[in-house]
Amino acid sequence: FDIRWIVTSFRVSINDKGYTIDRDSNSNTFTDAQKQLFNQLRKNDQVVLQDIKAKGPDGKIVRLDGAIVFKIQ
């Protein structure tokens, strides 16, 4: 069976010199502000996608537990 979920919003977080910088998206794509954060990343930095909300096949929007963490190589 095919179940489709559509991301409706999420937050990108990075750590820059000890400070957490967050940028939100109210869609399923990266914003220009989030892309600018990516340009600041260096080797061994981490990018965290969190506060992910998605709409299920029943139309309800739910917040997903946990986060997705990427380590820059």
Short mmCIF file of C-alpha atoms in Angstrom, two decimals:
data_model
loop_
_atom_site.label_atom_id
_atom_site.label_comp_id
_atom_site.label_asym_id
_atom_site.label_seq_id
_atom_site.Cartn_x
_atom_site.Cartn_y
_atom_site.Cartn_z
CA PHE A 1 0.00 0.00 0.00
CA ASP A 2 1.07 3.58 -0.60
CA ILE A 3 0.82 6.10 2.25
CA ARG A 4 1.88 9.65 1.51
CA TRP A 5 2.99 12.19 4.09
CA ILE A 6 3.80 15.77 3.13
CA VAL A 7 6.14 17.85 5.27
CA THR A 8 4.48 21.15 6.11
CA SER A 9 7.21 22.81 8.22
CA PHE A 10 10.57 22.19 9.87
CA ARG A 11 13.49 23.92 11.58
CA VAL A 12 17.17 23.86 10.58
CA SER A 13 19.66 24.40 13.42
CA ILE A 14 23.42 24.81 13.39
CA ASN A 15 25.94 25.71 16.06
CA ASP A 16 28.13 28.70 15.23
CA LYS A 17 30.87 29.53 17.73
CA GLY A 18 28.82 28.19 20.64
CA TYR A 19 25.56 29.82 19.59
CA THR A 20 22.62 27.91 18.15
CA ILE A 21 21.16 29.46 15.02
CA ASP A 22 17.67 28.36 13.98
CA ARG A 23 15.85 29.03 10.73
CA ASP A 24 12.30 27.84 10.08
CA SER A 25 10.57 26.76 6.91
CA ASN A 26 6.79 26.77 6.59
CA SER A 27 6.87 24.43 3.61
CA ASN A 28 8.61 21.24 2.49
CA THR A 29 11.57 23.07 0.93
CA PHE A 30 14.64 24.84 2.27
CA THR A 31 14.34 28.62 2.52
CA ASP A 32 17.00 31.06 1.31
CA ALA A 33 17.87 31.78 4.96
CA GLN A 34 18.40 28.06 5.62
CA LYS A 35 20.57 27.74 2.51
CA GLN A 36 22.69 30.65 3.77
CA LEU A 37 23.31 28.67 6.97
CA PHE A 38 24.52 25.74 4.87
CA ASN A 39 27.10 28.00 3.24
CA GLN A 40 28.64 28.67 6.69
CA LEU A 41 29.24 24.99 7.48
CA ARG A 42 32.69 23.47 7.81
CA LYS A 43 33.99 19.94 8.18
CA ASN A 44 32.63 18.18 11.31
CA ASP A 45 29.81 20.74 11.79
CA GLN A 46 26.34 19.35 12.38
CA VAL A 47 23.03 20.30 10.81
CA VAL A 48 19.88 19.39 12.73
CA LEU A 49 16.43 19.14 11.16
CA GLN A 50 13.84 19.25 13.92
CA ASP A 51 10.31 20.33 14.79
CA ILE A 52 9.23 18.53 11.63
CA LYS A 53 5.49 18.65 10.97
CA ALA A 54 3.80 16.59 8.29
CA LYS A 55 0.30 16.08 6.94
CA GLY A 56 -0.88 12.50 6.68
CA PRO A 57 -3.36 10.96 4.28
CA ASP A 58 -6.19 11.81 6.68
CA GLY A 59 -5.31 15.53 6.44
CA LYS A 60 -4.15 15.83 10.05
CA ILE A 61 -0.87 17.59 10.73
CA VAL A 62 1.37 15.89 13.28
CA ARG A 63 4.72 16.80 14.80
CA LEU A 64 7.29 14.07 14.30
CA ASP A 65 9.29 12.93 17.32
CA GLY A 66 13.05 13.28 17.26
CA ALA A 67 15.39 15.02 14.87
CA ILE A 68 17.56 14.26 11.86
CA VAL A 69 21.25 15.07 12.37
CA PHE A 70 23.82 15.37 9.58
CA LYS A 71 27.55 15.63 10.17
CA ILE A 72 29.46 17.49 7.48
CA GLN A 73 32.35 15.48 6.04
#
